[in-house]
Coordinates of C-alpha atoms in Angstrom, one line a residue:
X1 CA -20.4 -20.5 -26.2
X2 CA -17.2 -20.6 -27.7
X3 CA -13.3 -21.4 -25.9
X4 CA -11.7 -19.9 -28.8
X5 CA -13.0 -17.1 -28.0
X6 CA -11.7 -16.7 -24.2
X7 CA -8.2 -17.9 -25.9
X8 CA -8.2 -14.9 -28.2
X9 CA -9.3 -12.9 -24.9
X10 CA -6.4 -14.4 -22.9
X11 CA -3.9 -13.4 -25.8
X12 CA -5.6 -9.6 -26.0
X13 CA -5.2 -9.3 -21.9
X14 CA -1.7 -11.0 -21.8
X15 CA -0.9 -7.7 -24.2
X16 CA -2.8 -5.3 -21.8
X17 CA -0.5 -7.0 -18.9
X18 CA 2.3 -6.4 -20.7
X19 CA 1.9 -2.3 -21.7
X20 CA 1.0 -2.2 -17.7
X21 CA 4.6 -3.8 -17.0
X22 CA 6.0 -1.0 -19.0
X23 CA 4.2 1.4 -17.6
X24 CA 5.3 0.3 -14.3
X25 CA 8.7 0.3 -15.4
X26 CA 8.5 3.8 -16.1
X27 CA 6.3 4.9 -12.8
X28 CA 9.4 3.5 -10.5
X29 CA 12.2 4.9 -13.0
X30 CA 10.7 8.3 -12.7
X31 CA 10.5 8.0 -8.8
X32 CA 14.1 6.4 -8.5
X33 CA 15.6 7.6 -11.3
X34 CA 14.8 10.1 -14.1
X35 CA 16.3 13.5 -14.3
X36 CA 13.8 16.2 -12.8
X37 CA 13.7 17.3 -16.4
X38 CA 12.6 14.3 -18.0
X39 CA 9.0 14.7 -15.9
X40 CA 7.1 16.3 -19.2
X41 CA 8.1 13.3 -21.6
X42 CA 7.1 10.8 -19.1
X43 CA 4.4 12.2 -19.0
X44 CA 3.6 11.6 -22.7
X45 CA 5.2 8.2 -22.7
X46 CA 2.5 7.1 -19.7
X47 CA -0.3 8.8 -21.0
X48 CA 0.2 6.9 -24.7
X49 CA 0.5 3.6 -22.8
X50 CA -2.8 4.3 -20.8
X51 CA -4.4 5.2 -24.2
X52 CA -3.3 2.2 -25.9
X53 CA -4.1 -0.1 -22.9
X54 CA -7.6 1.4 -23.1
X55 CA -7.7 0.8 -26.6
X56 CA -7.0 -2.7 -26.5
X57 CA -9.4 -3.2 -23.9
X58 CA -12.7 -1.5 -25.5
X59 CA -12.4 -2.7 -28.8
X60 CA -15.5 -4.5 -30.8
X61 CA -13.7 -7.4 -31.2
X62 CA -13.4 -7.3 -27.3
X63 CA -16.9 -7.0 -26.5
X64 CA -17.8 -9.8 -29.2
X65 CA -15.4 -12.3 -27.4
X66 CA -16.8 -11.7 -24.3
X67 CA -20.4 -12.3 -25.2
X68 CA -19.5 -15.5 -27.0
X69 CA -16.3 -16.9 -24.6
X70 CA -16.9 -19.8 -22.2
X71 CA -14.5 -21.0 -19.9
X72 CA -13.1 -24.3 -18.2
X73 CA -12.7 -25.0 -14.8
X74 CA -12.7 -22.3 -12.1
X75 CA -9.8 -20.6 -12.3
X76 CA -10.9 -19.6 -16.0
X77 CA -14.3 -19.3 -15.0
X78 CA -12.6 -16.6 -12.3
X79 CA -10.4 -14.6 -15.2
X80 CA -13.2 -14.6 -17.8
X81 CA -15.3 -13.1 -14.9
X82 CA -12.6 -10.6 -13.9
X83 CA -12.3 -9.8 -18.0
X84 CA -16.0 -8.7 -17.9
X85 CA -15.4 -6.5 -15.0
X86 CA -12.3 -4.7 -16.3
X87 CA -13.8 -4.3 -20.0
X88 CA -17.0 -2.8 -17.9
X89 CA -14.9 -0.1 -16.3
X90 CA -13.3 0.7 -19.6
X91 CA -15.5 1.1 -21.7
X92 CA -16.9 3.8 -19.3
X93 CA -14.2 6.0 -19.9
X94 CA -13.3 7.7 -22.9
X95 CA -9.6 7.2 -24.3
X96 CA -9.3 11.4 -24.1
X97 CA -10.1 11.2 -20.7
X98 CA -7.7 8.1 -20.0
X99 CA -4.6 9.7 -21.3
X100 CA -5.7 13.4 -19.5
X101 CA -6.2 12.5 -16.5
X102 CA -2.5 10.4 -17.0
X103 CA -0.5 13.1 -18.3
X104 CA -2.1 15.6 -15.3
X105 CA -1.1 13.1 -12.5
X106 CA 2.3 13.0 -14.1
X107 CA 2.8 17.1 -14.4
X108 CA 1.2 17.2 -10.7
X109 CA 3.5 14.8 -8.9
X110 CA 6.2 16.4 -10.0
X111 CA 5.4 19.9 -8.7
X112 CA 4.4 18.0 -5.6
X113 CA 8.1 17.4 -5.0
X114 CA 9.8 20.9 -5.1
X115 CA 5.8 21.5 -3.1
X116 CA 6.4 19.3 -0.3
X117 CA 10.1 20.7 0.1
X118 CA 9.5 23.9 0.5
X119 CA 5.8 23.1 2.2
X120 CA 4.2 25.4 -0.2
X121 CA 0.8 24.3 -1.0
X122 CA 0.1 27.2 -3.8
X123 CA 2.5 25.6 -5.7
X124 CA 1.1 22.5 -6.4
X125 CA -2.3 23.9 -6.1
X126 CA -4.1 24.1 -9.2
X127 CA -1.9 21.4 -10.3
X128 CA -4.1 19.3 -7.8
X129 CA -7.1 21.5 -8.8
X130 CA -6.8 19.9 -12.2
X131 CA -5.9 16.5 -11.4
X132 CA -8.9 16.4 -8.8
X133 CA -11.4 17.7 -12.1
X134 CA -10.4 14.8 -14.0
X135 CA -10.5 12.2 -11.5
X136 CA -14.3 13.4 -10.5
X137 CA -15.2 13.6 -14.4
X138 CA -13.8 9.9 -14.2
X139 CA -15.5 8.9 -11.0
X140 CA -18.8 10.4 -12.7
X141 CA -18.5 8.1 -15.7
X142 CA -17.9 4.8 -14.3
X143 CA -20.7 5.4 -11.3
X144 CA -23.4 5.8 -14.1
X145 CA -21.5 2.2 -15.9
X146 CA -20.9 0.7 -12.0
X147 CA -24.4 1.8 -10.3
X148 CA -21.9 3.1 -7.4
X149 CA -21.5 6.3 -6.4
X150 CA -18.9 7.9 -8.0
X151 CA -16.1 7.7 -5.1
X152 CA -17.2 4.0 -4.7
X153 CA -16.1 3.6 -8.6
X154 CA -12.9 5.0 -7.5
X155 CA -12.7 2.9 -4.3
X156 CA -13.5 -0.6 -6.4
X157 CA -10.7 0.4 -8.6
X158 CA -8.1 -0.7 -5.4
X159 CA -9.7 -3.0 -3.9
X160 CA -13.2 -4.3 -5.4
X161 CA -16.1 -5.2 -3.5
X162 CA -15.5 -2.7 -0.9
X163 CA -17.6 0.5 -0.7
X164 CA -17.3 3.3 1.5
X165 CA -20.3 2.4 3.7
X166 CA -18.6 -0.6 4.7
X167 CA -15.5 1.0 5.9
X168 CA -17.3 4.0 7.6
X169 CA -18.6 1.7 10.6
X170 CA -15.3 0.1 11.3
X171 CA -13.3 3.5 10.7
X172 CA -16.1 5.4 13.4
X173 CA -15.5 2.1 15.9
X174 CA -12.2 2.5 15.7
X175 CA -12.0 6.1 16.3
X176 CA -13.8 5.6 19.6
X177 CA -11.3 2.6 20.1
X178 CA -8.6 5.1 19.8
X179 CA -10.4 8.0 22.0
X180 CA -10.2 5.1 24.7
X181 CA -6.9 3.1 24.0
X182 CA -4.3 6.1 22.9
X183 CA -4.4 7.9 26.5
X184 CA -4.1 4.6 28.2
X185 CA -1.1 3.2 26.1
X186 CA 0.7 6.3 26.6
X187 CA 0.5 6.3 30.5
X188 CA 1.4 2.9 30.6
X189 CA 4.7 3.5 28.3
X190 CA 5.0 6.6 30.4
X191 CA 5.2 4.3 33.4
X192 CA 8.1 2.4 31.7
X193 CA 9.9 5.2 31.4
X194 CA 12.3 6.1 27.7
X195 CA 14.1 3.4 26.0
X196 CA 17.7 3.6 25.1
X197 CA 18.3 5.4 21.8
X198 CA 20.5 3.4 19.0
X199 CA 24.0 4.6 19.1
X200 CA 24.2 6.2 15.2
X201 CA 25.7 7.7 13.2
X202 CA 24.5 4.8 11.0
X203 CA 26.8 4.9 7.7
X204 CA 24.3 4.6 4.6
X205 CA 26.2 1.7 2.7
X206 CA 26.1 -0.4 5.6
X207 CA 22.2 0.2 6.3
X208 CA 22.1 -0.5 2.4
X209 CA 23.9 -4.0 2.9
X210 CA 21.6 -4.7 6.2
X211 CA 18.4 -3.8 4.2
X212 CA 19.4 -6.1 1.2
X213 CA 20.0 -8.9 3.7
X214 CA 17.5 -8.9 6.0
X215 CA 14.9 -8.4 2.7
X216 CA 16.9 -11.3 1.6
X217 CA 16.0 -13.6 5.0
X218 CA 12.4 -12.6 4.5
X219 CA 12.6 -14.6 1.1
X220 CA 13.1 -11.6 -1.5
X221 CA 15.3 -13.1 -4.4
X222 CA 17.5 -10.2 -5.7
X223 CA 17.9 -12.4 -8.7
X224 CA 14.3 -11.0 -9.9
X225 CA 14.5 -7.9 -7.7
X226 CA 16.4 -4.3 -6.7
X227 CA 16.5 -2.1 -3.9
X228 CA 16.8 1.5 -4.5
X229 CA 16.3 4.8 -2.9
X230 CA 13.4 7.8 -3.8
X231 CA 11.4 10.2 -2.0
X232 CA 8.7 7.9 -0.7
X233 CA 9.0 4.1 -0.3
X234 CA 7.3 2.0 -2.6
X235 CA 7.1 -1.6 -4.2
X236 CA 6.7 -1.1 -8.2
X237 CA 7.9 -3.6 -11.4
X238 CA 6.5 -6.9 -12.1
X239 CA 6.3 -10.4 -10.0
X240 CA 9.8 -11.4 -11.9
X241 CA 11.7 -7.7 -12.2
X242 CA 10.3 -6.2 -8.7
X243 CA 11.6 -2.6 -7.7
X244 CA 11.4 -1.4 -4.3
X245 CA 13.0 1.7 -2.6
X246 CA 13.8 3.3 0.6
X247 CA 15.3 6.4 2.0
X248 CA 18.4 6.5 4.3
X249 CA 19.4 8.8 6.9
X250 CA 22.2 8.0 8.9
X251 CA 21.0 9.7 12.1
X252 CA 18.3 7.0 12.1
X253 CA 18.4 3.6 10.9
X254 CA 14.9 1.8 11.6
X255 CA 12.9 4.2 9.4
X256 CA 14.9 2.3 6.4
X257 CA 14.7 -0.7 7.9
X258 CA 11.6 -1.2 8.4
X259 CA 10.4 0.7 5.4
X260 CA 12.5 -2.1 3.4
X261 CA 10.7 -4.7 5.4
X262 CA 7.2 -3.6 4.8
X263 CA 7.9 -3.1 0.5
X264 CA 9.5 -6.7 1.2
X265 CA 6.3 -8.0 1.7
X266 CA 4.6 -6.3 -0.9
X267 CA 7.4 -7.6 -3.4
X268 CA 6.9 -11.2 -1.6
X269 CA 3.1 -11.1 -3.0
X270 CA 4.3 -10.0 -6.2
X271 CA 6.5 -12.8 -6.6
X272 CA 4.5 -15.3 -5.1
X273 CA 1.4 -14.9 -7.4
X274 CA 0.9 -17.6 -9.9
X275 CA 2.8 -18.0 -12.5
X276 CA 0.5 -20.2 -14.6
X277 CA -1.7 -16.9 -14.6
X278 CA 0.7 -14.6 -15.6
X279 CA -0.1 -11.3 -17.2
X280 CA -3.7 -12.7 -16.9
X281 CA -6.4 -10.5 -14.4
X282 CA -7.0 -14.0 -12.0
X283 CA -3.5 -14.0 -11.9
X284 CA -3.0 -10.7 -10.0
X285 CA -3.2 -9.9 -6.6
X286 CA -6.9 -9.3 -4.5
X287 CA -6.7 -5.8 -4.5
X288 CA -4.8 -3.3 -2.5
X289 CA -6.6 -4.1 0.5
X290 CA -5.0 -7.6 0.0
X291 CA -1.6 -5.9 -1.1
X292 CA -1.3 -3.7 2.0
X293 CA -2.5 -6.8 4.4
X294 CA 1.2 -8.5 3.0
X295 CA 3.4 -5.6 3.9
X296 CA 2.0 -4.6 7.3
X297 CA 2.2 -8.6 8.3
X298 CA 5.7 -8.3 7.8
X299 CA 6.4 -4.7 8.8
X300 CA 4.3 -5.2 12.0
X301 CA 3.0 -8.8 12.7
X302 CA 6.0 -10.7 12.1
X303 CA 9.5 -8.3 12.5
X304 CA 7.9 -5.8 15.3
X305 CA 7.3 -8.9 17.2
X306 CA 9.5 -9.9 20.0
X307 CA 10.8 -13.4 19.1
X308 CA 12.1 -11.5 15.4
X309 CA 13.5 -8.3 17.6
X310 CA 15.5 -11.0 19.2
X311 CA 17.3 -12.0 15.8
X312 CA 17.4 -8.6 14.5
X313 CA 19.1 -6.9 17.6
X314 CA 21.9 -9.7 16.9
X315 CA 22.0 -8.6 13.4
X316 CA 22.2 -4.8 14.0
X317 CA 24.7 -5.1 16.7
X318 CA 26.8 -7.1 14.3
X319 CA 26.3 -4.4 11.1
X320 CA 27.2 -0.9 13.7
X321 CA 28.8 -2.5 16.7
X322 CA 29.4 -0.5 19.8
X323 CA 26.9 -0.8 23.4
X324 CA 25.1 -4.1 22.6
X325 CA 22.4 -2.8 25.4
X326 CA 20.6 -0.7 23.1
X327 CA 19.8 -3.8 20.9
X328 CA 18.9 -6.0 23.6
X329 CA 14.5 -7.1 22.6
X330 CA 13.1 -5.2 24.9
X331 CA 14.7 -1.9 24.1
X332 CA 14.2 -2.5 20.8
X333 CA 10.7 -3.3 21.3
X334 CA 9.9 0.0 23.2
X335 CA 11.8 2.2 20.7
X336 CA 9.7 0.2 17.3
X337 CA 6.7 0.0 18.9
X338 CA 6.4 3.2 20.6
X339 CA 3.2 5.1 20.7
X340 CA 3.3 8.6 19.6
X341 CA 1.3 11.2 18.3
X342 CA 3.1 12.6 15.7
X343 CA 1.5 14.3 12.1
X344 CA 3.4 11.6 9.6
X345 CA 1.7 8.9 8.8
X346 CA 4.5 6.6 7.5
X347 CA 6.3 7.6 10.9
X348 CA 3.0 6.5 13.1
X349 CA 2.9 3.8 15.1
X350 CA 0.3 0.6 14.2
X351 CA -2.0 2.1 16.8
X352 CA -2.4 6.1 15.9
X353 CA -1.9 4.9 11.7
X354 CA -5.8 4.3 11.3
X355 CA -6.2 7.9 12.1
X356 CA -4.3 9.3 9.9
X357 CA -6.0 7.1 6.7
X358 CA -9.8 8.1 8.2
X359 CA -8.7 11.6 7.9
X360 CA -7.7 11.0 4.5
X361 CA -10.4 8.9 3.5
X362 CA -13.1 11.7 5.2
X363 CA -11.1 14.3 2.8
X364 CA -11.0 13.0 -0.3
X365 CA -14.6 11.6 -0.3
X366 CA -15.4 14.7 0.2
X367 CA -13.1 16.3 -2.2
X368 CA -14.5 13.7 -4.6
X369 CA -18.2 14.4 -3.8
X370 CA -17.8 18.3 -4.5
X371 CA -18.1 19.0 -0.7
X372 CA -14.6 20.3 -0.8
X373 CA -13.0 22.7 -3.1
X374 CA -8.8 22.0 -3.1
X375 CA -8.2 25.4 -1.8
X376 CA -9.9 24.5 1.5
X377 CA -7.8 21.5 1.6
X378 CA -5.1 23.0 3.7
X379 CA -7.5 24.2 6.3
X380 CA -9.8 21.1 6.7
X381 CA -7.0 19.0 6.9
X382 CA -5.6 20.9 10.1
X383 CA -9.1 20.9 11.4
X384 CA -9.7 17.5 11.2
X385 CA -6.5 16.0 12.2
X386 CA -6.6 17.7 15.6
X387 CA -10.0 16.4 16.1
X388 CA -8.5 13.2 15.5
X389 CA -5.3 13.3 17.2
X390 CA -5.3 16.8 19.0
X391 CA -2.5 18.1 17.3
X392 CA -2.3 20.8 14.7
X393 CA 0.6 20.4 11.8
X394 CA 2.9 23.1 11.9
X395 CA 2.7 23.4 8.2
X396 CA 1.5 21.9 4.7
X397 CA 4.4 19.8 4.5
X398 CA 3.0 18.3 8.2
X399 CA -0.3 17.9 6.6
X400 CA -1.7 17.8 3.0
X401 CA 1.3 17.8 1.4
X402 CA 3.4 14.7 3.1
X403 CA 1.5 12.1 0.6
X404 CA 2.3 11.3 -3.2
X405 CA -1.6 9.5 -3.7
X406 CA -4.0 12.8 -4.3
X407 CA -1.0 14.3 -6.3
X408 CA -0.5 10.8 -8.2
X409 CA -4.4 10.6 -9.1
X410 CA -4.7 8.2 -6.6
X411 CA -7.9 8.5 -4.9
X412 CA -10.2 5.8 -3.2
X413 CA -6.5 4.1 -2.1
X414 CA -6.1 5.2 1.4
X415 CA -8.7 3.1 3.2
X416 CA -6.6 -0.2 2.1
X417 CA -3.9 1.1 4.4
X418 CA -6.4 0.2 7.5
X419 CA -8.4 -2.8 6.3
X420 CA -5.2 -4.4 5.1
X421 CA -3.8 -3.7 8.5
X422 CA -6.8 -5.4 9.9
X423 CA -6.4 -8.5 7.5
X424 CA -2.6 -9.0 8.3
X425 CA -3.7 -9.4 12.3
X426 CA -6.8 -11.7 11.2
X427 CA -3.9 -13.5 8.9
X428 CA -1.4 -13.4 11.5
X429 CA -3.9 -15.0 14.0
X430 CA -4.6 -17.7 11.5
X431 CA -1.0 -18.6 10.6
X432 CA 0.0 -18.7 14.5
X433 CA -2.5 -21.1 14.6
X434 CA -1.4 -23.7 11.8
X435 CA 2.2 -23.0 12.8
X436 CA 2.4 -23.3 16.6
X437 CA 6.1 -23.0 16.7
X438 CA 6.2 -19.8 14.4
X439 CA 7.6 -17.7 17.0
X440 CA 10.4 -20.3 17.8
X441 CA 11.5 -19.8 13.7
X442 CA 10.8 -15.7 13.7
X443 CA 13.6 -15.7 16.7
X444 CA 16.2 -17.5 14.2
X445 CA 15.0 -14.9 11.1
X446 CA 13.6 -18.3 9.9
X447 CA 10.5 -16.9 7.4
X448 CA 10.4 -19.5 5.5
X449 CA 7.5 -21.4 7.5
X450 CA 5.5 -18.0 7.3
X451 CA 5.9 -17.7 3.9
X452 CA 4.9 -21.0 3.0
X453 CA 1.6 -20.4 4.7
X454 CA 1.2 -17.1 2.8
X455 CA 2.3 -18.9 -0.5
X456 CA -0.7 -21.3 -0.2
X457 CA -3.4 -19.6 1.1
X458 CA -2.6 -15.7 0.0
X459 CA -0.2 -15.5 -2.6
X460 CA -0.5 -18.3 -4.8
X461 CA -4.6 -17.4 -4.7
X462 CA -4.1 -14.6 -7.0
X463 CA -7.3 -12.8 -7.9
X464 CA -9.2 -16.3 -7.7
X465 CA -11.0 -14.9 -4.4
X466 CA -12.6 -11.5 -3.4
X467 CA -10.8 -9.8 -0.8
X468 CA -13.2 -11.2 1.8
X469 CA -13.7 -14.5 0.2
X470 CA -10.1 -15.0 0.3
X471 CA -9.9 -13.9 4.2
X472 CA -12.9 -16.5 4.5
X473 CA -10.8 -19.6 3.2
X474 CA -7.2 -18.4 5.0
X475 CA -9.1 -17.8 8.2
X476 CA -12.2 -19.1 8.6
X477 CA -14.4 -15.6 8.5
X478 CA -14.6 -12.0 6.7
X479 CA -12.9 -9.1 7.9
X480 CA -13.2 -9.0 11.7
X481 CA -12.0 -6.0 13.2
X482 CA -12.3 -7.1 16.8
X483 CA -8.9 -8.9 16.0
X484 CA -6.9 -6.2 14.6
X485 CA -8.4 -4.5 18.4
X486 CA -7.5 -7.4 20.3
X487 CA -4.1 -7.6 18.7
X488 CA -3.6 -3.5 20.0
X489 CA -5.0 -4.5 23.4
X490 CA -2.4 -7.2 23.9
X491 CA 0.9 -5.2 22.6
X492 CA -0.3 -1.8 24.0
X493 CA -2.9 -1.9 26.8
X494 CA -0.9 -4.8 29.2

């Protein structure tokens, strides 16, 4: 066995890393900032970097170094291990394929746009039609090279080492959960009667300067990072140049807000993985799972809570002045954490959220698996939602439309939204416990003792640890539900 050979691997990957930075460059300029008429060249441009990223990566030479390579000491041992894997999925895939199915996402997403304004699902139809082809030609080819099935292939893309028959038995016991929980929440907020709403209008360049600082208290360093605006919110860039957006309305200020808040904490990973392992696969983060476990810690755990309501009703009453009632925690509290069925899932509350993601992830396995032709998509997705929540969408742009992910190629994503909500209670529940006086710091916008914790036992891990090895050493045990539940129960059901 031969080190040389994992060097010249380390090199060849460190150039992979680096065509996926571009390529991410590009993803958030086109949802930020390109022209609508740029959308066909960006296409091009993203669908040559896939090819040449999947060219690097299935070469000979490539194969040759990882039958010879050894590697020193775990954290190599981890990478080499994680270089098998991604070389494995490769090589299943043909470079035609790569740069198709690249150049289709591209041409769909941005029909998906003028679509979902003018909630016209024919539009974006066979745009979908096409992308949907090419992502079941691709699920096909790595479940023969995987032994998965081919929407498990597309699932361990995200977040590996989790298959769809271990998320069906926690999404079905939290559907009873919610069949339970939802009815009783409601009467009880009923029986509190309606919070006070926040005196708007909220000027935009003011809820810019308020995102940009409270992102800032959270421990986002705007020397390696922007804040922009697009359609949908999203973290994007690379752990030293990280991108994330929100949208602004200045009827409303906490959909911003908090939408900053929750990318923070995907752009706090980023920046928190480690260095040493740059552009190297056991440098990146645990999967999506992982990644969406970050963001809904902040979003929900830490900033819905009520020792940080506390700070930030001091710091919204100082940005828009006026009534300082309205800010006071406990309105704010019953206005962030109200329960409400409503047919948006990045406007549901941590309670209804799972069902809208086991309506998704029901859809597109079936949509994978050839049980459901696109056409039908419109209908089933009406048809299950009310099942799940008793309300029927009013329109396309209420249902199948509202999310970029199917139209993006992104498929085998949406059950990370729920098991990383899951994680970030388990990690929450952990960190309360090493930090007994968290909530004393949360009430001062101190994060820093939070983020310390998640430096050492999340961030700086990188992808050293499976998703659930890496709950097992944060926490003490794999992913347990029954917290996420109990977490509910007490902010909810009492």
């Amino acid at each position: 066995m031969s080190h040389a050979a994992y060097g010249r691997l380390a090199t060849r990957f460190a150039r992979i890393a680096t065509l996926g930075e571009a390529s991410a460059m590009l993803h958030w300029d086109a949802s930020a900032m390109m022209p609508p008429g740029g959308g066909a060249a960006r296409g091009e441009q993203l669908a040559t970097l896939a090819g040449l990223r999947h060219e690097l990566l299935t070469t000979p030479e490539v194969a040759d170094d990882l039958a010879a390579a050894s590697a020193k000491g775990e954290w190599e041992e981890a990478n080499l291990a994680l270089m098998r894997r991604a070389h494995r999925r490769a090589t299943a895939l043909p470079t035609d394929l790569v740069e198709a199915a690249e150049r289709a996402n591209a041409a769909c997403e941005k029909v998906w746009r003028t679509a979902k304004a003018r909630s016209d699902f024919a539009l974006v139809r066979p745009h979908l039609a096409e992308v949907v082809r090419l992502q079941r030609e691709t699920a096909a080819a790595l479940s023969d090279a995987l032994g998965l099935s081919p929407y498990d292939a597309l699932m361990d893309g995200f977040q590996p080492g989790i298959a769809a028959a271990d998320v069906e038995p926690v999404f079905a016991a939290y559907e009873s959960f919610l069949a339970e929980a939802l009815p009783r929440a409601e009467a009880l907020q009923a029986a509190r009667g309606t919070p006070q709403p926040l005196p708007g209008p909220f000027p935009v360049e003011i809820q810019r300067r308020l995102c940009g600082s409270i992102s800032t208290r959270l421990g986002l360093d705007y020397d390696h990072a922007r804040l922009d605006e697009s359609l949908h919110p999203f973290c994007g860039g690379t752990p030293t140049d990280i991108r994330i957006t929100t949208f602004y309305s200045e009827a409303e200020v906490g959909k911003a807000l908090m939408g900053v808040i929750h990318e923070t904490g995907h752009a706090l990973y980023e920046a928190g993985l480690p260095a040493a392992w740059a552009r190297q696969p056991v440098g990146e983060a645990a999967g999506m799972a992982a990644h969406e476990s970050q963001s809904l810690l902040m979003e929900m755990q830490a900033c819905r809570s009520d020792a940080f309501l506390a700070f930030l009703g001091g710091e919204l009453h100082g940005a828009f002045g006026g009534d300082p009632a309205p800010y006071a925690t406990a309105n704010l509290a019953r206005l962030w954490r109200r329960v409400s069925r409503g047919f948006i899932r990045v406007d549901a509350d941590e309670l209804t959220y799972p069902a809208h993601v086991i309506l998704r992830f029901r859809l597109e396995r079936a949509l994978i698996g050839g049980e459901l032709a696109v056409a039908d998509l419109p209908g089933a997705w009406a048809e299950g939602f009310t099942r799940l929540l008793g309300l029927a969408p009013p329109d396309d742009a209420h249902g199948c439309l509202q999310d970029i992910h199917w139209h993006d190629g992104a498929f085998g994503y949406f059950p990370s939204y729920t098991l990383g909500a899951m994680a970030a209670a388990q990690l929450m529940g952990a960190a309360r416990r090493a930090l007994p006086d968290l909530d004393g710091s949360l009430a001062t916008g101190d994060m820093a003792p939070l983020l310390g914790w998640l430096r050492a036992n999340v961030h700086g891990q990188g992808s050293r640890l499976g998703f659930q090895d890496l709950l097992r050493a944060a926490t003490g045990k794999p992913l347990d539900p029954a917290d996420f539940m109990a977490h509910l129960r007490s902010r909810y059901l009492q």
